mmCIF file of C-alpha atoms and ligand atoms in Angstrom:
data_model
loop_
_atom_site.group_PDB
_atom_site.id
_atom_site.type_symbol
_atom_site.label_atom_id
_atom_site.label_comp_id
_atom_site.label_asym_id
_atom_site.label_seq_id
_atom_site.Cartn_x
_atom_site.Cartn_y
_atom_site.Cartn_z
ATOM 1 C CA UNK A 1130 0.063 12.121 4.688
ATOM 2 C CA UNK A 1131 3.468 10.329 3.853
ATOM 3 C CA UNK A 1132 5.710 12.884 1.956
ATOM 4 C CA UNK A 1133 8.664 11.549 0.465
ATOM 5 C CA UNK A 1134 11.426 13.893 -1.262
ATOM 6 C CA UNK A 1135 13.904 11.629 -3.711
ATOM 7 C CA UNK A 1136 16.927 12.560 -5.746
ATOM 8 C CA UNK A 1137 18.474 14.741 -2.991
ATOM 9 C CA UNK A 1138 22.195 15.698 -3.551
ATOM 10 C CA UNK A 1139 22.828 18.516 -1.473
ATOM 11 C CA UNK A 1140 23.020 19.162 2.391
ATOM 12 C CA UNK A 1141 20.531 22.421 2.207
ATOM 13 C CA UNK A 1142 17.814 20.319 0.455
ATOM 14 C CA UNK A 1143 17.800 17.625 2.807
ATOM 15 C CA UNK A 1144 17.973 20.051 5.376
ATOM 16 C CA UNK A 1145 14.714 21.995 3.750
ATOM 17 C CA UNK A 1146 12.961 18.641 3.361
ATOM 18 C CA UNK A 1147 13.470 17.772 7.072
ATOM 19 C CA UNK A 1148 12.505 21.191 8.300
ATOM 20 C CA UNK A 1149 9.486 21.260 6.119
ATOM 21 C CA UNK A 1150 8.469 17.866 7.621
ATOM 22 C CA UNK A 1151 9.006 15.281 5.008
ATOM 23 C CA UNK A 1152 8.822 11.818 6.248
ATOM 24 C CA UNK A 1153 11.490 10.208 3.876
ATOM 25 C CA UNK A 1154 13.940 11.246 1.889
ATOM 26 C CA UNK A 1155 15.307 9.198 -1.337
ATOM 27 C CA UNK A 1156 19.020 9.005 -2.814
ATOM 28 C CA UNK A 1157 19.237 7.652 -6.304
ATOM 29 C CA UNK A 1158 21.713 4.962 -6.775
ATOM 30 C CA UNK A 1159 20.568 4.070 -10.354
ATOM 31 C CA UNK A 1160 22.085 5.618 -13.040
ATOM 32 C CA UNK A 1161 20.661 9.192 -13.302
ATOM 33 C CA UNK A 1162 21.680 12.735 -13.376
ATOM 34 C CA UNK A 1163 20.512 12.670 -9.610
ATOM 35 C CA UNK A 1164 22.994 9.577 -9.042
ATOM 36 C CA UNK A 1165 24.756 9.935 -5.913
ATOM 37 C CA UNK A 1166 27.632 7.586 -4.317
ATOM 38 C CA UNK A 1167 27.133 5.749 -1.218
ATOM 39 C CA UNK A 1168 29.613 7.816 0.715
ATOM 40 C CA UNK A 1169 27.652 10.921 -0.091
ATOM 41 C CA UNK A 1170 24.459 9.531 0.869
ATOM 42 C CA UNK A 1171 25.798 8.329 3.964
ATOM 43 C CA UNK A 1172 26.837 12.019 4.765
ATOM 44 C CA UNK A 1173 23.372 13.182 4.040
ATOM 45 C CA UNK A 1174 21.523 10.621 5.590
ATOM 46 C CA UNK A 1175 23.393 11.573 8.753
ATOM 47 C CA UNK A 1176 21.553 14.677 8.716
ATOM 48 C CA UNK A 1177 18.449 13.201 9.359
ATOM 49 C CA UNK A 1178 16.380 12.481 12.557
ATOM 50 C CA UNK A 1179 15.340 9.231 13.184
ATOM 51 C CA UNK A 1180 12.183 9.565 12.306
ATOM 52 C CA UNK A 1181 12.656 10.263 8.756
ATOM 53 C CA UNK A 1182 13.231 7.382 6.193
ATOM 54 C CA UNK A 1183 16.355 7.280 4.119
ATOM 55 C CA UNK A 1184 15.786 5.431 1.136
ATOM 56 C CA UNK A 1185 18.162 4.272 -1.503
ATOM 57 C CA UNK A 1186 16.610 3.781 -5.039
ATOM 58 C CA UNK A 1187 17.669 1.224 -7.582
ATOM 59 C CA UNK A 1188 16.331 0.150 -10.833
ATOM 60 C CA UNK A 1189 17.525 -3.307 -12.417
ATOM 61 C CA UNK A 1190 21.201 -3.447 -10.708
ATOM 62 C CA UNK A 1191 22.586 -6.543 -9.851
ATOM 63 C CA UNK A 1192 21.553 -7.632 -6.490
ATOM 64 C CA UNK A 1193 25.474 -7.696 -5.152
ATOM 65 C CA UNK A 1194 25.502 -4.239 -6.209
ATOM 66 C CA UNK A 1195 22.516 -3.267 -4.180
ATOM 67 C CA UNK A 1196 23.491 -5.122 -1.326
ATOM 68 C CA UNK A 1197 26.874 -3.202 -1.074
ATOM 69 C CA UNK A 1198 25.196 0.073 -1.804
ATOM 70 C CA UNK A 1199 22.757 -0.317 1.087
ATOM 71 C CA UNK A 1200 25.280 -1.405 3.349
ATOM 72 C CA UNK A 1201 27.657 1.212 2.488
ATOM 73 C CA UNK A 1202 25.125 4.119 2.799
ATOM 74 C CA UNK A 1203 23.262 2.938 5.544
ATOM 75 C CA UNK A 1204 19.831 3.790 3.964
ATOM 76 C CA UNK A 1205 17.182 2.484 6.223
ATOM 77 C CA UNK A 1206 14.718 2.072 3.011
ATOM 78 C CA UNK A 1207 15.201 0.348 -0.459
ATOM 79 C CA UNK A 1208 12.930 1.194 -3.312
ATOM 80 C CA UNK A 1209 12.998 -0.676 -6.428
ATOM 81 C CA UNK A 1210 12.444 0.751 -9.672
ATOM 82 C CA UNK A 1211 12.641 -1.709 -12.163
ATOM 83 C CA UNK A 1212 11.950 -5.346 -12.879
ATOM 84 C CA UNK A 1213 13.605 -6.842 -9.637
ATOM 85 C CA UNK A 1214 12.322 -10.191 -8.852
ATOM 86 C CA UNK A 1215 10.685 -11.280 -5.402
ATOM 87 C CA UNK A 1216 14.325 -12.692 -4.462
ATOM 88 C CA UNK A 1217 15.606 -9.088 -4.117
ATOM 89 C CA UNK A 1218 13.143 -8.211 -1.684
ATOM 90 C CA UNK A 1219 13.566 -11.294 0.582
ATOM 91 C CA UNK A 1220 17.240 -10.579 0.561
ATOM 92 C CA UNK A 1221 16.295 -7.228 2.370
ATOM 93 C CA UNK A 1222 14.259 -8.641 5.356
ATOM 94 C CA UNK A 1223 15.330 -5.527 7.734
ATOM 95 C CA UNK A 1224 14.762 -2.521 5.601
ATOM 96 C CA UNK A 1225 11.623 -0.932 4.631
ATOM 97 C CA UNK A 1226 10.768 -1.900 1.211
ATOM 98 C CA UNK A 1227 9.200 0.373 -1.734
ATOM 99 C CA UNK A 1228 7.941 -1.239 -4.919
ATOM 100 C CA UNK A 1229 7.611 1.198 -7.610
ATOM 101 C CA UNK A 1230 4.864 0.052 -10.429
ATOM 102 C CA UNK A 1231 3.447 1.786 -13.436
ATOM 103 C CA UNK A 1232 0.355 -0.172 -12.737
ATOM 104 C CA UNK A 1233 -1.922 -1.249 -10.035
ATOM 105 C CA UNK A 1234 -0.767 -4.156 -8.277
ATOM 106 C CA UNK A 1235 -1.495 -5.967 -5.071
ATOM 107 C CA UNK A 1236 0.240 -4.758 -1.932
ATOM 108 C CA UNK A 1237 2.707 -6.806 -0.598
ATOM 109 C CA UNK A 1238 2.882 -9.551 -3.441
ATOM 110 C CA UNK A 1239 6.733 -9.332 -3.059
ATOM 111 C CA UNK A 1240 7.201 -8.525 0.600
ATOM 112 C CA UNK A 1241 7.100 -4.874 -0.014
ATOM 113 C CA UNK A 1242 5.756 -2.118 2.333
ATOM 114 C CA UNK A 1243 4.485 0.093 0.097
ATOM 115 C CA UNK A 1244 3.741 0.651 -3.622
ATOM 116 C CA UNK A 1245 4.610 3.685 -5.273
ATOM 117 C CA UNK A 1246 2.654 4.461 -8.598
ATOM 118 C CA UNK A 1247 4.601 5.981 -10.761
ATOM 119 C CA UNK A 1248 4.936 7.593 -14.590
ATOM 120 C CA UNK A 1249 6.692 5.086 -17.211
ATOM 121 C CA UNK A 1250 10.084 7.171 -17.123
ATOM 122 C CA UNK A 1251 10.997 7.479 -13.411
ATOM 123 C CA UNK A 1252 11.978 11.014 -12.420
ATOM 124 C CA UNK A 1253 10.955 12.348 -15.686
ATOM 125 C CA UNK A 1254 8.611 15.128 -13.918
ATOM 126 C CA UNK A 1255 5.902 13.860 -16.534
ATOM 127 C CA UNK A 1256 2.298 13.655 -14.991
ATOM 128 C CA UNK A 1257 0.400 10.657 -16.072
ATOM 129 C CA UNK A 1258 -3.432 9.846 -15.680
ATOM 130 C CA UNK A 1259 -3.245 9.544 -11.822
ATOM 131 C CA UNK A 1260 -5.399 6.344 -10.814
ATOM 132 C CA UNK A 1261 -5.913 5.223 -7.269
ATOM 133 C CA UNK A 1262 -5.699 1.326 -6.582
ATOM 134 C CA UNK A 1263 -9.445 0.267 -5.709
ATOM 135 C CA UNK A 1264 -8.097 -1.073 -2.304
ATOM 136 C CA UNK A 1265 -6.748 1.610 0.020
ATOM 137 C CA UNK A 1266 -3.186 0.899 1.683
ATOM 138 C CA UNK A 1267 0.488 2.060 1.780
ATOM 139 C CA UNK A 1268 0.588 3.280 -1.436
ATOM 140 C CA UNK A 1269 2.572 6.898 -2.641
ATOM 141 C CA UNK A 1270 1.346 9.039 -5.846
ATOM 142 C CA UNK A 1271 4.369 9.827 -7.739
ATOM 143 C CA UNK A 1272 5.069 11.250 -11.468
ATOM 144 C CA UNK A 1273 4.876 14.848 -12.269
ATOM 145 C CA UNK A 1274 3.905 16.498 -8.918
ATOM 146 C CA UNK A 1275 4.703 19.689 -7.836
ATOM 147 C CA UNK A 1276 3.882 22.361 -5.316
ATOM 148 C CA UNK A 1277 1.234 23.571 -7.594
ATOM 149 C CA UNK A 1278 -0.570 20.410 -8.446
ATOM 150 C CA UNK A 1279 -0.133 17.899 -5.402
ATOM 151 C CA UNK A 1280 -3.474 19.298 -3.394
ATOM 152 C CA UNK A 1281 -5.402 18.381 -6.467
ATOM 153 C CA UNK A 1282 -3.624 14.992 -7.280
ATOM 154 C CA UNK A 1283 -4.345 14.278 -3.385
ATOM 155 C CA UNK A 1284 -7.702 15.255 -3.644
ATOM 156 C CA UNK A 1285 -8.326 12.884 -6.632
ATOM 157 C CA UNK A 1286 -6.756 10.234 -5.619
ATOM 158 C CA UNK A 1287 -6.658 9.918 -1.969
ATOM 159 C CA UNK A 1288 -3.006 8.130 -1.497
ATOM 160 C CA UNK A 1289 -1.135 7.068 1.560
ATOM 161 C CA UNK A 1290 1.484 9.304 0.258
ATOM 162 C CA UNK A 1291 3.379 11.172 -2.356
ATOM 163 C CA UNK A 1292 6.626 11.471 -3.929
ATOM 164 C CA UNK A 1293 8.703 14.264 -5.839
ATOM 165 C CA UNK A 1294 11.690 15.003 -7.618
ATOM 166 C CA UNK A 1295 11.432 16.837 -10.795
ATOM 167 C CA UNK A 1296 8.566 19.020 -9.363
ATOM 168 C CA UNK A 1297 11.119 20.739 -6.620
ATOM 169 C CA UNK A 1298 13.980 21.238 -9.112
ATOM 170 C CA UNK A 1299 15.331 24.024 -11.039
ATOM 171 C CA UNK A 1300 16.956 22.145 -13.734
ATOM 172 C CA UNK A 1301 17.547 18.662 -13.627
ATOM 173 C CA UNK A 1302 19.420 17.046 -10.838
ATOM 174 C CA UNK A 1303 19.553 20.613 -9.044
ATOM 175 C CA UNK A 1304 16.760 20.958 -6.073
ATOM 176 C CA UNK A 1305 15.636 24.288 -4.805
ATOM 177 C CA UNK A 1306 14.985 24.244 -0.746
ATOM 178 C CA UNK A 1307 12.300 26.831 -1.509
ATOM 179 C CA UNK A 1308 10.518 24.496 -3.786
ATOM 180 C CA UNK A 1309 10.960 21.479 -1.490
ATOM 181 C CA UNK A 1310 9.395 23.594 1.432
ATOM 182 C CA UNK A 1311 6.226 24.412 -0.596
ATOM 183 C CA UNK A 1312 5.535 21.042 -1.601
ATOM 184 C CA UNK A 1313 5.994 19.231 1.848
ATOM 185 C CA UNK A 1314 3.775 21.865 3.047
ATOM 186 C CA UNK A 1315 1.193 21.837 0.505
ATOM 187 C CA UNK A 1316 0.991 17.901 0.674
ATOM 188 C CA UNK A 1317 0.876 17.977 4.182
ATOM 189 C CA UNK A 1318 -2.108 20.654 3.935
ATOM 190 C CA UNK A 1319 -4.186 18.613 1.478
HETATM 191 O O1 LIG B 2162 15.190 10.162 -10.395
HETATM 192 C C1 LIG B 2162 15.836 9.406 -10.850
HETATM 193 O O2 LIG B 2162 16.121 9.865 -11.845
HETATM 194 C C2 LIG B 2162 15.534 8.273 -10.994
HETATM 195 C C3 LIG B 2162 16.348 7.192 -11.986
HETATM 196 C C4 LIG B 2162 16.205 5.820 -11.982
HETATM 197 C C5 LIG B 2162 15.040 4.938 -11.055
HETATM 198 C C6 LIG B 2162 14.442 5.870 -10.233
HETATM 199 C C7 LIG B 2162 14.374 7.573 -10.333
HETATM 200 N N1 LIG B 2162 13.529 8.102 -9.365
HETATM 201 C C8 LIG B 2162 12.354 7.796 -8.588
HETATM 202 C C9 LIG B 2162 11.563 8.496 -7.622
HETATM 203 O O3 LIG B 2162 10.973 8.073 -6.901
HETATM 204 C C10 LIG B 2162 10.949 9.684 -8.435
HETATM 205 O O4 LIG B 2162 10.762 10.643 -7.200
HETATM 206 C C11 LIG B 2162 9.743 9.628 -8.757
HETATM 207 O O5 LIG B 2162 9.867 8.865 -10.328
HETATM 208 C C12 LIG B 2162 9.016 10.804 -9.601
HETATM 209 O O6 LIG B 2162 9.403 11.630 -10.151
HETATM 210 P P1 LIG B 2162 9.122 12.758 -10.756
HETATM 211 O O7 LIG B 2162 7.981 12.319 -11.637
HETATM 212 O O8 LIG B 2162 10.426 13.768 -11.443
HETATM 213 O O9 LIG B 2162 8.387 13.793 -9.675
#
């Protein structure tokens, strides 16, 4: 089970995610209470071992801004959370690409490496009618997951991976190392 913890802003949270066995850590560059600048993402990403993916999260930002933040932060993966066209994906041939969608689409349509099936409001902490795509593949379930419900959610949809943000926070934008640890361990045990 691939586990991504998103919206990290503090070293203690990155360390907790890595220690618990997370496969990816996300830094939000889109407008959000969780937004970080490129220098912060670079510092946080520098704490992460080679095998853990650092992901920059964007939503409907201009391509020039995306490319500049990706370069300055050094993230190895990019997650598009808006209506970014295919050309945005084509502009990043050397990065792992995650396409966030609100409904099931064919994996790889835009050249993405993974799909992320999410609630309509990203990072909103609201569970939706979790549904699995008909075809298996590299897709992540997201939206309202937390340490208490992630095992059942995985059992119901059998995703390739899961992604969490609000469910490991004590308040919006403030993560809890303890909740991060519990979430990653629960997802890995499912
Ligand atoms: O987290 C945000 O504030 C955010 C803002 C704009 C675009 C994407 C954003 N987050 C994307 C994520 O990957 C979240 O982890 C995912 O939507 C799940 O969020 P949650 O329901 O809070 O667990």
